[in-house]
């Protein structure tokens, strides 16, 4: 059993299976880049690599990992530099500073085998920057709730600060508010698991003042990404709101091998958590398509 902290609000059987992850590390600045892996490699099936969102960790995928393993995939979830258990990158505190350590890490762990790369939110933007610079690393890119496509005129949401508050309950109230503002469309789904995952993640965010998500850097990077690009979004993604229906054309214009956009009805930004069955089915369609 590896050194991994699994959310306690999960059913016991799921916790036990997730706790069997293999923990692997590669250098990252003065510390380590930490990966967790589940499932066994199969010939002809690329490793499935998951990049989480901003202020997150591997637990952004906590509802999806076991179904992916049960579908026959070898799943690798990283804590991006400066988040979760991973050390911060050198030379910056935003997605562009993560490209070099992630590229070196993937080469060390995967050799010359291209992966299927799935990036959520900030992790999708990071994945786009990574593959623009190192296109040979992936066979396919799936972007989930990714920002930085240049289709919104300004920020569509505002989060409340919480670190200055004195008591855990005061902080938890703000975390619940922020989950409803940005992450989850159905506020009834802001349950114990959502709060546990979110609070543990934001408390370990060591990269303040990130700005690239509010630019068009992903749209400017995708022309250099030659592999097939798929997108999955919640229909009520708070990053885009009424601009969500402009996204497909923006991706088609930017990505040379864009394969289409799937919208998950009733779901918000953290679509893989809010609607896991629908998301897993959409991801399977993307991964199995030509």
PDB file of C-alpha atoms in Angstrom:
ATOM      1  CA  UNK A   1       0.000   0.000   0.000  1.00  0.00           C
ATOM      2  CA  UNK A   2       1.413   3.396  -0.969  1.00  0.00           C
ATOM      3  CA  UNK A   3       1.739   6.668   0.906  1.00  0.00           C
ATOM      4  CA  UNK A   4      -1.538   8.232  -0.238  1.00  0.00           C
ATOM      5  CA  UNK A   5      -4.280  10.055   1.640  1.00  0.00           C
ATOM      6  CA  UNK A   6      -7.652   8.905   0.346  1.00  0.00           C
ATOM      7  CA  UNK A   7     -10.786  10.957   1.165  1.00  0.00           C
ATOM      8  CA  UNK A   8     -12.630   9.494   4.138  1.00  0.00           C
ATOM      9  CA  UNK A   9     -16.122  10.234   2.802  1.00  0.00           C
ATOM     10  CA  UNK A  10     -15.747   7.570   0.112  1.00  0.00           C
ATOM     11  CA  UNK A  11     -17.240   4.103   0.636  1.00  0.00           C
ATOM     12  CA  UNK A  12     -14.797   1.819   2.432  1.00  0.00           C
ATOM     13  CA  UNK A  13     -14.311  -0.537  -0.536  1.00  0.00           C
ATOM     14  CA  UNK A  14     -13.417   2.372  -2.832  1.00  0.00           C
ATOM     15  CA  UNK A  15     -11.041   3.817  -0.255  1.00  0.00           C
ATOM     16  CA  UNK A  16      -9.273   0.485   0.034  1.00  0.00           C
ATOM     17  CA  UNK A  17      -8.823   0.155  -3.720  1.00  0.00           C
ATOM     18  CA  UNK A  18      -7.607   3.725  -4.184  1.00  0.00           C
ATOM     19  CA  UNK A  19      -5.160   3.251  -1.310  1.00  0.00           C
ATOM     20  CA  UNK A  20      -3.424   0.514  -3.317  1.00  0.00           C
ATOM     21  CA  UNK A  21      -1.979   3.118  -5.687  1.00  0.00           C
ATOM     22  CA  UNK A  22       1.650   2.962  -6.688  1.00  0.00           C
ATOM     23  CA  UNK A  23       3.454   6.167  -5.724  1.00  0.00           C
ATOM     24  CA  UNK A  24       6.174   7.374  -8.072  1.00  0.00           C
ATOM     25  CA  UNK A  25       8.271  10.527  -7.957  1.00  0.00           C
ATOM     26  CA  UNK A  26      10.544  12.469 -10.271  1.00  0.00           C
ATOM     27  CA  UNK A  27      12.521  15.659  -9.555  1.00  0.00           C
ATOM     28  CA  UNK A  28      10.695  18.998  -9.456  1.00  0.00           C
ATOM     29  CA  UNK A  29      12.604  22.057  -8.334  1.00  0.00           C
ATOM     30  CA  UNK A  30      13.908  21.441  -4.829  1.00  0.00           C
ATOM     31  CA  UNK A  31      11.342  18.686  -4.265  1.00  0.00           C
ATOM     32  CA  UNK A  32       9.486  15.909  -6.069  1.00  0.00           C
ATOM     33  CA  UNK A  33       6.757  15.607  -8.654  1.00  0.00           C
ATOM     34  CA  UNK A  34       4.381  13.027  -7.166  1.00  0.00           C
ATOM     35  CA  UNK A  35       2.342  10.566  -9.208  1.00  0.00           C
ATOM     36  CA  UNK A  36      -0.140   7.871  -8.202  1.00  0.00           C
ATOM     37  CA  UNK A  37      -0.869   4.985 -10.556  1.00  0.00           C
ATOM     38  CA  UNK A  38      -3.568   2.309 -10.635  1.00  0.00           C
ATOM     39  CA  UNK A  39      -4.197  -0.605 -12.964  1.00  0.00           C
ATOM     40  CA  UNK A  40      -1.819  -2.692 -15.015  1.00  0.00           C
ATOM     41  CA  UNK A  41      -0.369  -1.761 -18.411  1.00  0.00           C
ATOM     42  CA  UNK A  42      -1.799  -3.600 -21.396  1.00  0.00           C
ATOM     43  CA  UNK A  43      -0.141  -4.026 -24.758  1.00  0.00           C
ATOM     44  CA  UNK A  44      -1.521  -1.595 -27.295  1.00  0.00           C
ATOM     45  CA  UNK A  45      -3.365   0.501 -24.695  1.00  0.00           C
ATOM     46  CA  UNK A  46      -1.598   3.784 -23.857  1.00  0.00           C
ATOM     47  CA  UNK A  47      -1.259   4.896 -20.253  1.00  0.00           C
ATOM     48  CA  UNK A  48      -4.050   7.291 -19.294  1.00  0.00           C
ATOM     49  CA  UNK A  49      -2.598  10.406 -17.646  1.00  0.00           C
ATOM     50  CA  UNK A  50      -4.796  12.797 -15.637  1.00  0.00           C
ATOM     51  CA  UNK A  51      -3.935  16.449 -14.909  1.00  0.00           C
ATOM     52  CA  UNK A  52      -6.115  18.028 -12.197  1.00  0.00           C
ATOM     53  CA  UNK A  53      -7.384  21.592 -11.956  1.00  0.00           C
ATOM     54  CA  UNK A  54      -6.007  24.654 -10.186  1.00  0.00           C
ATOM     55  CA  UNK A  55      -5.753  24.490  -6.376  1.00  0.00           C
ATOM     56  CA  UNK A  56      -6.319  20.750  -6.780  1.00  0.00           C
ATOM     57  CA  UNK A  57      -4.619  17.364  -6.673  1.00  0.00           C
ATOM     58  CA  UNK A  58      -5.233  13.841  -7.964  1.00  0.00           C
ATOM     59  CA  UNK A  59      -8.446  13.846  -5.901  1.00  0.00           C
ATOM     60  CA  UNK A  60     -10.186  15.980  -8.545  1.00  0.00           C
ATOM     61  CA  UNK A  61     -10.566  12.567 -10.267  1.00  0.00           C
ATOM     62  CA  UNK A  62     -11.614  10.624  -7.180  1.00  0.00           C
ATOM     63  CA  UNK A  63     -14.920   9.440  -8.702  1.00  0.00           C
ATOM     64  CA  UNK A  64     -13.416   8.464 -12.061  1.00  0.00           C
ATOM     65  CA  UNK A  65     -10.212   6.551 -11.375  1.00  0.00           C
ATOM     66  CA  UNK A  66     -11.708   3.188 -10.419  1.00  0.00           C
ATOM     67  CA  UNK A  67     -14.216   3.102 -13.315  1.00  0.00           C
ATOM     68  CA  UNK A  68     -11.327   3.829 -15.695  1.00  0.00           C
ATOM     69  CA  UNK A  69      -9.268   1.028 -14.155  1.00  0.00           C
ATOM     70  CA  UNK A  70     -12.266  -1.320 -14.374  1.00  0.00           C
ATOM     71  CA  UNK A  71     -12.534  -0.400 -18.066  1.00  0.00           C
ATOM     72  CA  UNK A  72      -9.028  -1.754 -18.568  1.00  0.00           C
ATOM     73  CA  UNK A  73      -6.912   1.387 -18.364  1.00  0.00           C
ATOM     74  CA  UNK A  74      -3.633   1.999 -16.572  1.00  0.00           C
ATOM     75  CA  UNK A  75      -4.339   5.334 -14.849  1.00  0.00           C
ATOM     76  CA  UNK A  76      -1.657   7.829 -13.795  1.00  0.00           C
ATOM     77  CA  UNK A  77      -2.744  10.898 -11.803  1.00  0.00           C
ATOM     78  CA  UNK A  78      -0.164  13.561 -11.034  1.00  0.00           C
ATOM     79  CA  UNK A  79      -0.133  16.255  -8.394  1.00  0.00           C
ATOM     80  CA  UNK A  80       0.925  19.165 -10.598  1.00  0.00           C
ATOM     81  CA  UNK A  81       3.927  21.210  -9.413  1.00  0.00           C
ATOM     82  CA  UNK A  82       3.032  23.329  -6.398  1.00  0.00           C
ATOM     83  CA  UNK A  83      -0.191  21.430  -5.663  1.00  0.00           C
ATOM     84  CA  UNK A  84      -0.998  18.390  -3.539  1.00  0.00           C
ATOM     85  CA  UNK A  85       2.166  16.556  -2.521  1.00  0.00           C
ATOM     86  CA  UNK A  86       4.353  17.957  -5.319  1.00  0.00           C
ATOM     87  CA  UNK A  87       7.024  20.593  -4.862  1.00  0.00           C
ATOM     88  CA  UNK A  88       6.665  23.940  -6.645  1.00  0.00           C
ATOM     89  CA  UNK A  89       8.304  24.501 -10.016  1.00  0.00           C
ATOM     90  CA  UNK A  90      11.315  26.694 -10.532  1.00  0.00           C
ATOM     91  CA  UNK A  91      11.186  29.772 -12.707  1.00  0.00           C
ATOM     92  CA  UNK A  92       7.575  30.748 -12.150  1.00  0.00           C
ATOM     93  CA  UNK A  93       4.263  30.034 -10.451  1.00  0.00           C
ATOM     94  CA  UNK A  94       1.937  29.411 -13.385  1.00  0.00           C
ATOM     95  CA  UNK A  95       1.273  26.753 -16.021  1.00  0.00           C
ATOM     96  CA  UNK A  96       4.225  27.725 -18.212  1.00  0.00           C
ATOM     97  CA  UNK A  97       6.654  26.902 -15.381  1.00  0.00           C
ATOM     98  CA  UNK A  98       5.242  23.350 -15.240  1.00  0.00           C
ATOM     99  CA  UNK A  99       6.051  22.360 -18.818  1.00  0.00           C
ATOM    100  CA  UNK A 100       9.711  21.419 -18.274  1.00  0.00           C
ATOM    101  CA  UNK A 101       9.291  19.285 -15.113  1.00  0.00           C
ATOM    102  CA  UNK A 102       6.207  17.536 -16.525  1.00  0.00           C
ATOM    103  CA  UNK A 103       7.930  16.740 -19.824  1.00  0.00           C
ATOM    104  CA  UNK A 104      10.984  15.348 -18.021  1.00  0.00           C
ATOM    105  CA  UNK A 105       8.759  13.355 -15.658  1.00  0.00           C
ATOM    106  CA  UNK A 106       6.699  11.782 -18.428  1.00  0.00           C
ATOM    107  CA  UNK A 107       9.826  10.799 -20.330  1.00  0.00           C
ATOM    108  CA  UNK A 108      11.329   9.252 -17.213  1.00  0.00           C
ATOM    109  CA  UNK A 109       8.179   7.291 -16.342  1.00  0.00           C
ATOM    110  CA  UNK A 110       6.834   6.414 -19.793  1.00  0.00           C
ATOM    111  CA  UNK A 111       9.955   6.236 -21.919  1.00  0.00           C
ATOM    112  CA  UNK A 112       9.036   6.797 -25.550  1.00  0.00           C
ATOM    113  CA  UNK A 113       5.421   5.616 -25.154  1.00  0.00           C
ATOM    114  CA  UNK A 114       2.900   8.373 -25.946  1.00  0.00           C
ATOM    115  CA  UNK A 115       0.041   8.654 -23.482  1.00  0.00           C
ATOM    116  CA  UNK A 116      -3.621   9.570 -23.608  1.00  0.00           C
ATOM    117  CA  UNK A 117      -3.614  12.892 -21.729  1.00  0.00           C
ATOM    118  CA  UNK A 118      -6.719  14.252 -19.994  1.00  0.00           C
ATOM    119  CA  UNK A 119      -6.514  17.712 -18.439  1.00  0.00           C
ATOM    120  CA  UNK A 120      -9.142  19.351 -16.244  1.00  0.00           C
ATOM    121  CA  UNK A 121      -9.444  23.157 -16.051  1.00  0.00           C
ATOM    122  CA  UNK A 122      -5.985  24.603 -15.215  1.00  0.00           C
ATOM    123  CA  UNK A 123      -4.618  21.122 -15.960  1.00  0.00           C
ATOM    124  CA  UNK A 124      -6.135  21.248 -19.437  1.00  0.00           C
ATOM    125  CA  UNK A 125      -4.434  24.559 -20.122  1.00  0.00           C
ATOM    126  CA  UNK A 126      -1.189  23.103 -18.788  1.00  0.00           C
ATOM    127  CA  UNK A 127      -1.587  20.030 -20.993  1.00  0.00           C
ATOM    128  CA  UNK A 128      -2.041  22.252 -24.051  1.00  0.00           C
ATOM    129  CA  UNK A 129       1.147  24.176 -23.268  1.00  0.00           C
ATOM    130  CA  UNK A 130       3.003  20.915 -22.630  1.00  0.00           C
ATOM    131  CA  UNK A 131       2.014  19.309 -25.933  1.00  0.00           C
ATOM    132  CA  UNK A 132       2.660  22.491 -27.912  1.00  0.00           C
ATOM    133  CA  UNK A 133       6.270  22.260 -26.730  1.00  0.00           C
ATOM    134  CA  UNK A 134       6.565  18.442 -26.620  1.00  0.00           C
ATOM    135  CA  UNK A 135       3.998  17.024 -29.080  1.00  0.00           C
ATOM    136  CA  UNK A 136       5.496  13.531 -29.070  1.00  0.00           C
ATOM    137  CA  UNK A 137       4.416  12.935 -25.460  1.00  0.00           C
ATOM    138  CA  UNK A 138       0.744  12.219 -26.207  1.00  0.00           C
ATOM    139  CA  UNK A 139      -1.314  10.199 -28.659  1.00  0.00           C
ATOM    140  CA  UNK A 140      -4.508  12.091 -27.800  1.00  0.00           C
ATOM    141  CA  UNK A 141      -5.544  15.113 -25.725  1.00  0.00           C
ATOM    142  CA  UNK A 142      -8.877  15.447 -23.921  1.00  0.00           C
ATOM    143  CA  UNK A 143      -9.584  18.885 -22.460  1.00  0.00           C
ATOM    144  CA  UNK A 144     -12.146  19.061 -19.648  1.00  0.00           C
ATOM    145  CA  UNK A 145     -13.500  22.437 -18.556  1.00  0.00           C
ATOM    146  CA  UNK A 146     -10.353  24.126 -19.837  1.00  0.00           C
ATOM    147  CA  UNK A 147     -10.008  27.925 -19.647  1.00  0.00           C
ATOM    148  CA  UNK A 148      -7.907  30.348 -21.712  1.00  0.00           C
ATOM    149  CA  UNK A 149      -9.709  30.014 -25.041  1.00  0.00           C
ATOM    150  CA  UNK A 150     -10.289  33.765 -25.434  1.00  0.00           C
ATOM    151  CA  UNK A 151     -14.079  33.624 -25.779  1.00  0.00           C
ATOM    152  CA  UNK A 152     -15.158  35.428 -22.582  1.00  0.00           C
ATOM    153  CA  UNK A 153     -14.777  39.203 -22.218  1.00  0.00           C
ATOM    154  CA  UNK A 154     -13.921  38.977 -18.517  1.00  0.00           C
ATOM    155  CA  UNK A 155     -14.018  36.763 -15.458  1.00  0.00           C
ATOM    156  CA  UNK A 156     -17.450  35.172 -15.062  1.00  0.00           C
ATOM    157  CA  UNK A 157     -17.192  34.402 -11.335  1.00  0.00           C
ATOM    158  CA  UNK A 158     -15.697  35.803  -8.121  1.00  0.00           C
ATOM    159  CA  UNK A 159     -14.452  33.656  -5.257  1.00  0.00           C
ATOM    160  CA  UNK A 160     -14.319  34.763  -1.629  1.00  0.00           C
ATOM    161  CA  UNK A 161     -11.118  34.796   0.422  1.00  0.00           C
ATOM    162  CA  UNK A 162     -10.897  32.406   3.366  1.00  0.00           C
ATOM    163  CA  UNK A 163      -7.350  32.246   4.760  1.00  0.00           C
ATOM    164  CA  UNK A 164      -7.899  35.288   7.023  1.00  0.00           C
ATOM    165  CA  UNK A 165     -10.844  33.696   8.833  1.00  0.00           C
ATOM    166  CA  UNK A 166     -10.242  32.497  12.375  1.00  0.00           C
ATOM    167  CA  UNK A 167     -12.310  29.317  12.745  1.00  0.00           C
ATOM    168  CA  UNK A 168     -12.599  26.144  10.648  1.00  0.00           C
ATOM    169  CA  UNK A 169     -16.374  26.628  10.477  1.00  0.00           C
ATOM    170  CA  UNK A 170     -16.041  30.138   9.075  1.00  0.00           C
ATOM    171  CA  UNK A 171     -13.597  28.835   6.512  1.00  0.00           C
ATOM    172  CA  UNK A 172     -15.843  25.875   5.641  1.00  0.00           C
ATOM    173  CA  UNK A 173     -18.744  28.252   4.973  1.00  0.00           C
ATOM    174  CA  UNK A 174     -16.608  30.134   2.432  1.00  0.00           C
ATOM    175  CA  UNK A 175     -15.398  26.884   0.868  1.00  0.00           C
ATOM    176  CA  UNK A 176     -19.025  25.794   0.444  1.00  0.00           C
ATOM    177  CA  UNK A 177     -19.808  29.164  -1.149  1.00  0.00           C
ATOM    178  CA  UNK A 178     -16.844  28.932  -3.528  1.00  0.00           C
ATOM    179  CA  UNK A 179     -17.736  25.396  -4.576  1.00  0.00           C
ATOM    180  CA  UNK A 180     -21.183  26.690  -5.526  1.00  0.00           C
ATOM    181  CA  UNK A 181     -19.827  29.713  -7.361  1.00  0.00           C
ATOM    182  CA  UNK A 182     -17.236  27.910  -9.493  1.00  0.00           C
ATOM    183  CA  UNK A 183     -17.177  24.135  -9.237  1.00  0.00           C
ATOM    184  CA  UNK A 184     -20.647  22.579  -8.912  1.00  0.00           C
ATOM    185  CA  UNK A 185     -23.889  23.602 -10.617  1.00  0.00           C
ATOM    186  CA  UNK A 186     -26.150  21.538  -8.329  1.00  0.00           C
ATOM    187  CA  UNK A 187     -25.584  22.915  -4.842  1.00  0.00           C
ATOM    188  CA  UNK A 188     -27.168  19.818  -3.319  1.00  0.00           C
ATOM    189  CA  UNK A 189     -24.016  17.977  -4.427  1.00  0.00           C
ATOM    190  CA  UNK A 190     -21.815  20.118  -2.165  1.00  0.00           C
ATOM    191  CA  UNK A 191     -21.632  17.224   0.260  1.00  0.00           C
ATOM    192  CA  UNK A 192     -19.084  15.912   2.716  1.00  0.00           C
ATOM    193  CA  UNK A 193     -16.916  14.416  -0.006  1.00  0.00           C
ATOM    194  CA  UNK A 194     -16.880  17.573  -2.129  1.00  0.00           C
ATOM    195  CA  UNK A 195     -15.958  19.710   0.883  1.00  0.00           C
ATOM    196  CA  UNK A 196     -13.329  17.262   2.121  1.00  0.00           C
ATOM    197  CA  UNK A 197     -11.607  17.098  -1.272  1.00  0.00           C
ATOM    198  CA  UNK A 198     -11.830  20.835  -1.912  1.00  0.00           C
ATOM    199  CA  UNK A 199     -10.624  21.964   1.521  1.00  0.00           C
ATOM    200  CA  UNK A 200      -7.671  19.563   1.564  1.00  0.00           C
ATOM    201  CA  UNK A 201      -6.659  20.734  -1.898  1.00  0.00           C
ATOM    202  CA  UNK A 202      -6.910  24.511  -1.484  1.00  0.00           C
ATOM    203  CA  UNK A 203      -5.016  24.361   1.798  1.00  0.00           C
ATOM    204  CA  UNK A 204      -2.033  22.888  -0.080  1.00  0.00           C
ATOM    205  CA  UNK A 205      -2.069  25.343  -3.007  1.00  0.00           C
ATOM    206  CA  UNK A 206       1.397  26.928  -2.967  1.00  0.00           C
ATOM    207  CA  UNK A 207       1.108  28.865  -6.236  1.00  0.00           C
ATOM    208  CA  UNK A 208      -0.715  32.160  -5.675  1.00  0.00           C
ATOM    209  CA  UNK A 209      -1.188  34.894  -8.268  1.00  0.00           C
ATOM    210  CA  UNK A 210      -1.749  32.632 -11.255  1.00  0.00           C
ATOM    211  CA  UNK A 211      -2.980  34.653 -14.232  1.00  0.00           C
ATOM    212  CA  UNK A 212      -2.697  32.625 -17.446  1.00  0.00           C
ATOM    213  CA  UNK A 213      -6.144  31.048 -17.095  1.00  0.00           C
ATOM    214  CA  UNK A 214      -7.643  34.489 -17.813  1.00  0.00           C
ATOM    215  CA  UNK A 215      -5.784  34.885 -21.108  1.00  0.00           C
ATOM    216  CA  UNK A 216      -6.136  33.125 -24.490  1.00  0.00           C
ATOM    217  CA  UNK A 217      -2.944  31.104 -24.064  1.00  0.00           C
ATOM    218  CA  UNK A 218      -4.607  27.739 -24.690  1.00  0.00           C
ATOM    219  CA  UNK A 219      -6.117  28.970 -27.956  1.00  0.00           C
ATOM    220  CA  UNK A 220      -2.659  30.227 -28.960  1.00  0.00           C
ATOM    221  CA  UNK A 221      -0.989  26.922 -28.016  1.00  0.00           C
ATOM    222  CA  UNK A 222      -3.344  24.453 -29.703  1.00  0.00           C
ATOM    223  CA  UNK A 223      -2.184  25.193 -33.294  1.00  0.00           C
ATOM    224  CA  UNK A 224       1.118  23.529 -32.310  1.00  0.00           C
ATOM    225  CA  UNK A 225      -0.619  20.377 -30.972  1.00  0.00           C
ATOM    226  CA  UNK A 226      -0.795  17.787 -33.775  1.00  0.00           C
ATOM    227  CA  UNK A 227      -2.588  14.949 -31.972  1.00  0.00           C
ATOM    228  CA  UNK A 228      -6.392  14.579 -31.931  1.00  0.00           C
ATOM    229  CA  UNK A 229      -8.011  16.994 -29.469  1.00  0.00           C
ATOM    230  CA  UNK A 230     -11.345  16.263 -27.775  1.00  0.00           C
ATOM    231  CA  UNK A 231     -13.250  18.453 -25.312  1.00  0.00           C
ATOM    232  CA  UNK A 232     -15.756  17.730 -22.538  1.00  0.00           C
ATOM    233  CA  UNK A 233     -17.560  20.466 -20.593  1.00  0.00           C
ATOM    234  CA  UNK A 234     -20.432  20.777 -18.181  1.00  0.00           C
ATOM    235  CA  UNK A 235     -23.217  22.697 -19.908  1.00  0.00           C
ATOM    236  CA  UNK A 236     -23.326  25.095 -16.932  1.00  0.00           C
ATOM    237  CA  UNK A 237     -19.550  25.665 -16.602  1.00  0.00           C
ATOM    238  CA  UNK A 238     -19.152  28.847 -14.527  1.00  0.00           C
ATOM    239  CA  UNK A 239     -15.987  29.822 -16.408  1.00  0.00           C
ATOM    240  CA  UNK A 240     -18.006  30.363 -19.589  1.00  0.00           C
ATOM    241  CA  UNK A 241     -21.686  30.719 -18.629  1.00  0.00           C
ATOM    242  CA  UNK A 242     -23.571  32.067 -21.676  1.00  0.00           C
ATOM    243  CA  UNK A 243     -20.419  31.882 -23.793  1.00  0.00           C
ATOM    244  CA  UNK A 244     -20.203  28.074 -23.579  1.00  0.00           C
ATOM    245  CA  UNK A 245     -21.719  27.661 -27.039  1.00  0.00           C
ATOM    246  CA  UNK A 246     -18.925  29.720 -28.620  1.00  0.00           C
ATOM    247  CA  UNK A 247     -16.331  27.222 -27.447  1.00  0.00           C
ATOM    248  CA  UNK A 248     -16.701  24.572 -30.126  1.00  0.00           C
ATOM    249  CA  UNK A 249     -15.958  27.038 -32.917  1.00  0.00           C
ATOM    250  CA  UNK A 250     -12.990  28.396 -30.960  1.00  0.00           C
ATOM    251  CA  UNK A 251     -11.526  24.913 -30.595  1.00  0.00           C
ATOM    252  CA  UNK A 252     -12.189  24.094 -34.238  1.00  0.00           C
ATOM    253  CA  UNK A 253     -10.309  27.233 -35.240  1.00  0.00           C
ATOM    254  CA  UNK A 254      -7.359  26.567 -32.924  1.00  0.00           C
ATOM    255  CA  UNK A 255      -6.727  22.812 -32.950  1.00  0.00           C
ATOM    256  CA  UNK A 256      -5.655  21.309 -36.314  1.00  0.00           C
ATOM    257  CA  UNK A 257      -7.113  17.897 -35.431  1.00  0.00           C
ATOM    258  CA  UNK A 258     -10.099  18.897 -33.307  1.00  0.00           C
ATOM    259  CA  UNK A 259     -12.480  15.958 -32.896  1.00  0.00           C
ATOM    260  CA  UNK A 260     -15.448  17.654 -31.273  1.00  0.00           C
ATOM    261  CA  UNK A 261     -17.009  18.868 -28.049  1.00  0.00           C
ATOM    262  CA  UNK A 262     -19.289  16.948 -25.702  1.00  0.00           C
ATOM    263  CA  UNK A 263     -21.517  18.922 -23.320  1.00  0.00           C
ATOM    264  CA  UNK A 264     -22.770  17.211 -20.158  1.00  0.00           C
ATOM    265  CA  UNK A 265     -26.245  18.538 -19.374  1.00  0.00           C
ATOM    266  CA  UNK A 266     -27.000  19.588 -15.797  1.00  0.00           C
ATOM    267  CA  UNK A 267     -23.329  19.739 -14.788  1.00  0.00           C
ATOM    268  CA  UNK A 268     -21.015  22.601 -13.943  1.00  0.00           C
ATOM    269  CA  UNK A 269     -17.266  23.144 -14.107  1.00  0.00           C
ATOM    270  CA  UNK A 270     -16.161  20.114 -12.029  1.00  0.00           C
ATOM    271  CA  UNK A 271     -18.067  17.933 -14.446  1.00  0.00           C
ATOM    272  CA  UNK A 272     -16.275  14.648 -13.727  1.00  0.00           C
ATOM    273  CA  UNK A 273     -17.254  14.902 -10.057  1.00  0.00           C
ATOM    274  CA  UNK A 274     -20.767  16.262 -10.536  1.00  0.00           C
ATOM    275  CA  UNK A 275     -21.840  13.839 -13.266  1.00  0.00           C
ATOM    276  CA  UNK A 276     -19.307  10.997 -13.107  1.00  0.00           C
ATOM    277  CA  UNK A 277     -21.245   8.379 -15.075  1.00  0.00           C
ATOM    278  CA  UNK A 278     -22.046  10.757 -17.935  1.00  0.00           C
ATOM    279  CA  UNK A 279     -18.486  12.069 -17.895  1.00  0.00           C
ATOM    280  CA  UNK A 280     -16.928   8.600 -17.912  1.00  0.00           C
ATOM    281  CA  UNK A 281     -19.094   7.652 -20.900  1.00  0.00           C
ATOM    282  CA  UNK A 282     -18.075  10.837 -22.738  1.00  0.00           C
ATOM    283  CA  UNK A 283     -14.414  10.190 -21.983  1.00  0.00           C
ATOM    284  CA  UNK A 284     -14.700   6.637 -23.257  1.00  0.00           C
ATOM    285  CA  UNK A 285     -16.202   7.924 -26.507  1.00  0.00           C
ATOM    286  CA  UNK A 286     -13.300  10.336 -26.895  1.00  0.00           C
ATOM    287  CA  UNK A 287     -10.637   7.749 -26.078  1.00  0.00           C
ATOM    288  CA  UNK A 288     -12.073   5.099 -28.390  1.00  0.00           C
ATOM    289  CA  UNK A 289     -12.718   7.324 -31.388  1.00  0.00           C
ATOM    290  CA  UNK A 290     -10.551   7.325 -34.505  1.00  0.00           C
TER     291      UNK A 290
END
